[in-house]
Amino acid sequence: NINKNIVTKSKNTKNQKIGVIGTEGTIKSGKYEQKIKEINPSAEVISCACPLFVPLVENGFAEKEVSKMVAKEYLAPLKNAGVDTLVLGCTHYPLLRGVISDIMGKDTYLVNPGEETAREVKNILTAENMLSGNDTAEHEFYVSDSPETFERLGGAFLNRKMDFSIHKIDMQ
């Protein structure tokens, strides 16, 4: 389910050319295009699957030259189309924000669905008087893969040290 805030942010377009990047599944679903068109029928939505972005991020190559080369290739049709607003339609893509911004240019507005979803959840919790405000919660994570990989990726996503309890579980 696509958060309305994400789609509403696409109204920041000045030229009505909105790009959406995501995984193959996200792009094939057409959901972002559908929702954007519901809110802004005059928008031209250009979607592009960027399947290599996820493994690049997960393997620690977000800031490496290979990511810049891949991003330049993937984003060329969007840049050539004059997209001025770009929805980063995958949780991993904001970790490539610097690379994407460099390629698309400073005049392209990047929409981060994770930030927009968090903002919407906070608004709902505040409106329902359910926002805790308690910053002393304990966090414990269970992973089926490498705890070290989770710690590295989690730290990148949260932009903080993952000083939480992380346990590896056996899925058998």
PDB file of C-alpha atoms in Angstrom:
ATOM      1  CA  ASN A   1       0.000   0.000   0.000  1.00  0.00           C
ATOM      2  CA  ILE A   2       1.533   3.273  -1.119  1.00  0.00           C
ATOM      3  CA  ASN A   3       1.402   6.072   1.420  1.00  0.00           C
ATOM      4  CA  LYS A   4      -0.543   9.092   0.131  1.00  0.00           C
ATOM      5  CA  ASN A   5       2.170  11.422   1.515  1.00  0.00           C
ATOM      6  CA  ILE A   6       4.702   9.880  -0.878  1.00  0.00           C
ATOM      7  CA  VAL A   7       2.465  10.530  -3.853  1.00  0.00           C
ATOM      8  CA  THR A   8       1.513  13.997  -2.607  1.00  0.00           C
ATOM      9  CA  LYS A   9       5.217  14.929  -2.485  1.00  0.00           C
ATOM     10  CA  SER A  10       5.307  14.247  -6.216  1.00  0.00           C
ATOM     11  CA  LYS A  11       3.167  17.384  -6.574  1.00  0.00           C
ATOM     12  CA  ASN A  12       6.410  19.337  -6.083  1.00  0.00           C
ATOM     13  CA  THR A  13       7.031  18.854  -9.794  1.00  0.00           C
ATOM     14  CA  LYS A  14       7.276  22.033 -11.809  1.00  0.00           C
ATOM     15  CA  ASN A  15       7.236  20.448 -15.263  1.00  0.00           C
ATOM     16  CA  GLN A  16       4.842  17.531 -14.505  1.00  0.00           C
ATOM     17  CA  LYS A  17       7.567  14.961 -15.293  1.00  0.00           C
ATOM     18  CA  ILE A  18       7.875  12.520 -12.417  1.00  0.00           C
ATOM     19  CA  GLY A  19      10.232   9.575 -12.327  1.00  0.00           C
ATOM     20  CA  VAL A  20       9.835   6.435 -10.265  1.00  0.00           C
ATOM     21  CA  ILE A  21      12.681   4.001  -9.682  1.00  0.00           C
ATOM     22  CA  GLY A  22      12.246   0.666  -7.966  1.00  0.00           C
ATOM     23  CA  THR A  23      12.750  -3.045  -8.161  1.00  0.00           C
ATOM     24  CA  GLU A  24      11.362  -5.002 -11.116  1.00  0.00           C
ATOM     25  CA  GLY A  25       8.320  -6.018  -9.045  1.00  0.00           C
ATOM     26  CA  THR A  26       7.575  -2.483  -7.885  1.00  0.00           C
ATOM     27  CA  ILE A  27       7.793  -1.062 -11.403  1.00  0.00           C
ATOM     28  CA  LYS A  28       5.776  -3.897 -12.975  1.00  0.00           C
ATOM     29  CA  SER A  29       3.008  -3.383 -10.400  1.00  0.00           C
ATOM     30  CA  GLY A  30       2.388   0.134 -11.727  1.00  0.00           C
ATOM     31  CA  LYS A  31       1.127   1.197  -8.278  1.00  0.00           C
ATOM     32  CA  TYR A  32       3.207   4.369  -7.999  1.00  0.00           C
ATOM     33  CA  GLU A  33       2.158   5.526 -11.463  1.00  0.00           C
ATOM     34  CA  GLN A  34      -1.493   4.766 -10.684  1.00  0.00           C
ATOM     35  CA  LYS A  35      -1.455   6.676  -7.379  1.00  0.00           C
ATOM     36  CA  ILE A  36       0.465   9.629  -8.808  1.00  0.00           C
ATOM     37  CA  LYS A  37      -2.021   9.889 -11.692  1.00  0.00           C
ATOM     38  CA  GLU A  38      -4.951   9.804  -9.220  1.00  0.00           C
ATOM     39  CA  ILE A  39      -3.573  12.871  -7.437  1.00  0.00           C
ATOM     40  CA  ASN A  40      -2.026  14.593 -10.449  1.00  0.00           C
ATOM     41  CA  PRO A  41      -3.716  13.461 -13.704  1.00  0.00           C
ATOM     42  CA  SER A  42      -1.567  15.767 -15.830  1.00  0.00           C
ATOM     43  CA  ALA A  43       1.678  14.185 -14.627  1.00  0.00           C
ATOM     44  CA  GLU A  44       3.858  12.257 -17.017  1.00  0.00           C
ATOM     45  CA  VAL A  45       5.245   9.336 -15.012  1.00  0.00           C
ATOM     46  CA  ILE A  46       8.392   7.641 -16.252  1.00  0.00           C
ATOM     47  CA  SER A  47       9.220   4.438 -14.390  1.00  0.00           C
ATOM     48  CA  CYS A  48      12.505   2.596 -14.423  1.00  0.00           C
ATOM     49  CA  ALA A  49      13.530  -0.665 -12.751  1.00  0.00           C
ATOM     50  CA  CYS A  50      16.969  -0.536 -11.113  1.00  0.00           C
ATOM     51  CA  PRO A  51      17.521  -4.153 -10.007  1.00  0.00           C
ATOM     52  CA  LEU A  52      21.253  -3.858  -9.321  1.00  0.00           C
ATOM     53  CA  PHE A  53      20.805  -1.094  -6.743  1.00  0.00           C
ATOM     54  CA  VAL A  54      19.782  -3.493  -3.942  1.00  0.00           C
ATOM     55  CA  PRO A  55      22.795  -5.836  -4.201  1.00  0.00           C
ATOM     56  CA  LEU A  56      25.135  -2.852  -4.573  1.00  0.00           C
ATOM     57  CA  VAL A  57      23.829  -1.385  -1.316  1.00  0.00           C
ATOM     58  CA  GLU A  58      23.748  -4.711   0.512  1.00  0.00           C
ATOM     59  CA  ASN A  59      27.317  -5.485  -0.464  1.00  0.00           C
ATOM     60  CA  GLY A  60      28.704  -2.134   0.655  1.00  0.00           C
ATOM     61  CA  PHE A  61      29.179  -0.567  -2.784  1.00  0.00           C
ATOM     62  CA  ALA A  62      26.802   2.410  -2.360  1.00  0.00           C
ATOM     63  CA  GLU A  63      29.634   4.953  -2.480  1.00  0.00           C
ATOM     64  CA  LYS A  64      31.881   3.094  -4.950  1.00  0.00           C
ATOM     65  CA  GLU A  65      32.503   3.920  -8.596  1.00  0.00           C
ATOM     66  CA  VAL A  66      30.533   0.852  -9.726  1.00  0.00           C
ATOM     67  CA  SER A  67      27.359   2.329  -8.217  1.00  0.00           C
ATOM     68  CA  LYS A  68      27.934   5.583 -10.069  1.00  0.00           C
ATOM     69  CA  MET A  69      28.382   3.725 -13.364  1.00  0.00           C
ATOM     70  CA  VAL A  70      25.252   1.600 -12.843  1.00  0.00           C
ATOM     71  CA  ALA A  71      23.177   4.584 -11.673  1.00  0.00           C
ATOM     72  CA  LYS A  72      24.267   6.676 -14.652  1.00  0.00           C
ATOM     73  CA  GLU A  73      23.062   3.921 -16.977  1.00  0.00           C
ATOM     74  CA  TYR A  74      19.743   3.351 -15.180  1.00  0.00           C
ATOM     75  CA  LEU A  75      18.938   7.041 -14.703  1.00  0.00           C
ATOM     76  CA  ALA A  76      19.825   8.213 -18.239  1.00  0.00           C
ATOM     77  CA  PRO A  77      16.255   7.816 -19.596  1.00  0.00           C
ATOM     78  CA  LEU A  78      14.845   9.770 -16.647  1.00  0.00           C
ATOM     79  CA  LYS A  79      17.429  12.522 -16.948  1.00  0.00           C
ATOM     80  CA  ASN A  80      16.927  12.711 -20.725  1.00  0.00           C
ATOM     81  CA  ALA A  81      13.154  12.953 -20.204  1.00  0.00           C
ATOM     82  CA  GLY A  82      13.667  16.006 -17.974  1.00  0.00           C
ATOM     83  CA  VAL A  83      12.267  14.454 -14.801  1.00  0.00           C
ATOM     84  CA  ASP A  84      12.308  17.069 -12.022  1.00  0.00           C
ATOM     85  CA  THR A  85      10.877  14.838  -9.265  1.00  0.00           C
ATOM     86  CA  LEU A  86      12.080  11.312  -8.584  1.00  0.00           C
ATOM     87  CA  VAL A  87      10.468   8.785  -6.240  1.00  0.00           C
ATOM     88  CA  LEU A  88      13.032   6.407  -4.704  1.00  0.00           C
ATOM     89  CA  GLY A  89      10.645   3.435  -4.701  1.00  0.00           C
ATOM     90  CA  CYS A  90      12.700   0.943  -2.693  1.00  0.00           C
ATOM     91  CA  THR A  91      13.932   0.943   0.899  1.00  0.00           C
ATOM     92  CA  HIS A  92      17.551   0.563  -0.252  1.00  0.00           C
ATOM     93  CA  TYR A  93      17.598   3.447  -2.725  1.00  0.00           C
ATOM     94  CA  PRO A  94      17.928   6.318  -0.226  1.00  0.00           C
ATOM     95  CA  LEU A  95      21.375   4.898   0.612  1.00  0.00           C
ATOM     96  CA  LEU A  96      22.287   5.813  -2.975  1.00  0.00           C
ATOM     97  CA  ARG A  97      20.809   9.301  -2.604  1.00  0.00           C
ATOM     98  CA  GLY A  98      24.154  11.071  -3.082  1.00  0.00           C
ATOM     99  CA  VAL A  99      24.946   9.150  -6.266  1.00  0.00           C
ATOM    100  CA  ILE A 100      21.413   9.602  -7.616  1.00  0.00           C
ATOM    101  CA  SER A 101      21.404  13.311  -6.785  1.00  0.00           C
ATOM    102  CA  ASP A 102      24.788  13.838  -8.462  1.00  0.00           C
ATOM    103  CA  ILE A 103      23.541  12.220 -11.650  1.00  0.00           C
ATOM    104  CA  MET A 104      20.064  13.768 -11.731  1.00  0.00           C
ATOM    105  CA  GLY A 105      21.265  17.230 -10.683  1.00  0.00           C
ATOM    106  CA  LYS A 106      20.443  19.578  -7.838  1.00  0.00           C
ATOM    107  CA  ASP A 107      17.172  20.686  -9.455  1.00  0.00           C
ATOM    108  CA  THR A 108      15.659  17.202  -9.210  1.00  0.00           C
ATOM    109  CA  TYR A 109      13.563  16.728  -6.060  1.00  0.00           C
ATOM    110  CA  LEU A 110      14.090  13.259  -4.550  1.00  0.00           C
ATOM    111  CA  VAL A 111      11.172  11.692  -2.671  1.00  0.00           C
ATOM    112  CA  ASN A 112      12.182   9.206   0.044  1.00  0.00           C
ATOM    113  CA  PRO A 113       9.233   6.881   0.798  1.00  0.00           C
ATOM    114  CA  GLY A 114      10.765   5.757   4.107  1.00  0.00           C
ATOM    115  CA  GLU A 115      10.870   9.314   5.451  1.00  0.00           C
ATOM    116  CA  GLU A 116       7.373  10.029   4.204  1.00  0.00           C
ATOM    117  CA  THR A 117       5.985   6.840   5.740  1.00  0.00           C
ATOM    118  CA  ALA A 118       7.658   7.583   9.093  1.00  0.00           C
ATOM    119  CA  ARG A 119       6.262  11.138   8.998  1.00  0.00           C
ATOM    120  CA  GLU A 120       2.760   9.821   8.261  1.00  0.00           C
ATOM    121  CA  VAL A 121       2.959   7.235  11.070  1.00  0.00           C
ATOM    122  CA  LYS A 122       4.076   9.949  13.491  1.00  0.00           C
ATOM    123  CA  ASN A 123       1.190  12.189  12.384  1.00  0.00           C
ATOM    124  CA  ILE A 124      -1.324   9.373  12.902  1.00  0.00           C
ATOM    125  CA  LEU A 125       0.085   8.422  16.310  1.00  0.00           C
ATOM    126  CA  THR A 126       0.099  12.073  17.380  1.00  0.00           C
ATOM    127  CA  ALA A 127      -3.488  12.598  16.197  1.00  0.00           C
ATOM    128  CA  GLU A 128      -4.596   9.480  18.083  1.00  0.00           C
ATOM    129  CA  ASN A 129      -2.617  10.509  21.185  1.00  0.00           C
ATOM    130  CA  MET A 130      -0.598   7.292  20.907  1.00  0.00           C
ATOM    131  CA  LEU A 131       2.897   8.722  20.418  1.00  0.00           C
ATOM    132  CA  SER A 132       5.058   7.380  23.233  1.00  0.00           C
ATOM    133  CA  GLY A 133       7.905   9.855  23.403  1.00  0.00           C
ATOM    134  CA  ASN A 134       9.844   7.152  25.258  1.00  0.00           C
ATOM    135  CA  ASP A 135      13.373   7.026  23.866  1.00  0.00           C
ATOM    136  CA  THR A 136      14.565   4.403  26.352  1.00  0.00           C
ATOM    137  CA  ALA A 137      13.015   1.389  24.613  1.00  0.00           C
ATOM    138  CA  GLU A 138      15.157  -1.727  24.335  1.00  0.00           C
ATOM    139  CA  HIS A 139      15.661  -3.212  20.882  1.00  0.00           C
ATOM    140  CA  GLU A 140      16.347  -6.840  20.134  1.00  0.00           C
ATOM    141  CA  PHE A 141      16.705  -8.214  16.597  1.00  0.00           C
ATOM    142  CA  TYR A 142      16.563 -11.781  15.297  1.00  0.00           C
ATOM    143  CA  VAL A 143      18.087 -12.496  11.896  1.00  0.00           C
ATOM    144  CA  SER A 144      18.388 -15.584   9.736  1.00  0.00           C
ATOM    145  CA  ASP A 145      21.470 -14.237   7.962  1.00  0.00           C
ATOM    146  CA  SER A 146      24.719 -12.791   9.217  1.00  0.00           C
ATOM    147  CA  PRO A 147      24.372 -10.574  12.312  1.00  0.00           C
ATOM    148  CA  GLU A 148      27.411  -8.629  11.069  1.00  0.00           C
ATOM    149  CA  THR A 149      25.712  -7.873   7.757  1.00  0.00           C
ATOM    150  CA  PHE A 150      22.538  -6.831   9.568  1.00  0.00           C
ATOM    151  CA  GLU A 151      24.579  -4.604  11.885  1.00  0.00           C
ATOM    152  CA  ARG A 152      26.347  -2.942   8.931  1.00  0.00           C
ATOM    153  CA  LEU A 153      23.187  -2.478   6.844  1.00  0.00           C
ATOM    154  CA  GLY A 154      21.032  -1.505   9.809  1.00  0.00           C
ATOM    155  CA  GLY A 155      23.596   1.098  10.796  1.00  0.00           C
ATOM    156  CA  ALA A 156      23.567   2.485   7.250  1.00  0.00           C
ATOM    157  CA  PHE A 157      19.771   2.608   7.129  1.00  0.00           C
ATOM    158  CA  LEU A 158      19.400   4.177  10.565  1.00  0.00           C
ATOM    159  CA  ASN A 159      22.516   6.312  10.269  1.00  0.00           C
ATOM    160  CA  ARG A 160      23.673   5.195  13.710  1.00  0.00           C
ATOM    161  CA  LYS A 161      25.686   2.528  15.437  1.00  0.00           C
ATOM    162  CA  MET A 162      23.684  -0.666  15.847  1.00  0.00           C
ATOM    163  CA  ASP A 163      24.391  -1.149  19.549  1.00  0.00           C
ATOM    164  CA  PHE A 164      21.396  -3.433  19.926  1.00  0.00           C
ATOM    165  CA  SER A 165      21.087  -7.095  20.779  1.00  0.00           C
ATOM    166  CA  ILE A 166      21.255  -9.078  17.511  1.00  0.00           C
ATOM    167  CA  HIS A 167      20.685 -12.843  17.497  1.00  0.00           C
ATOM    168  CA  LYS A 168      21.106 -15.315  14.651  1.00  0.00           C
ATOM    169  CA  ILE A 169      18.357 -17.911  14.439  1.00  0.00           C
ATOM    170  CA  ASP A 170      18.253 -21.196  12.586  1.00  0.00           C
ATOM    171  CA  MET A 171      15.307 -21.383  10.198  1.00  0.00           C
ATOM    172  CA  GLN A 172      15.200 -25.213  10.136  1.00  0.00           C
TER     173      GLN A 172
END
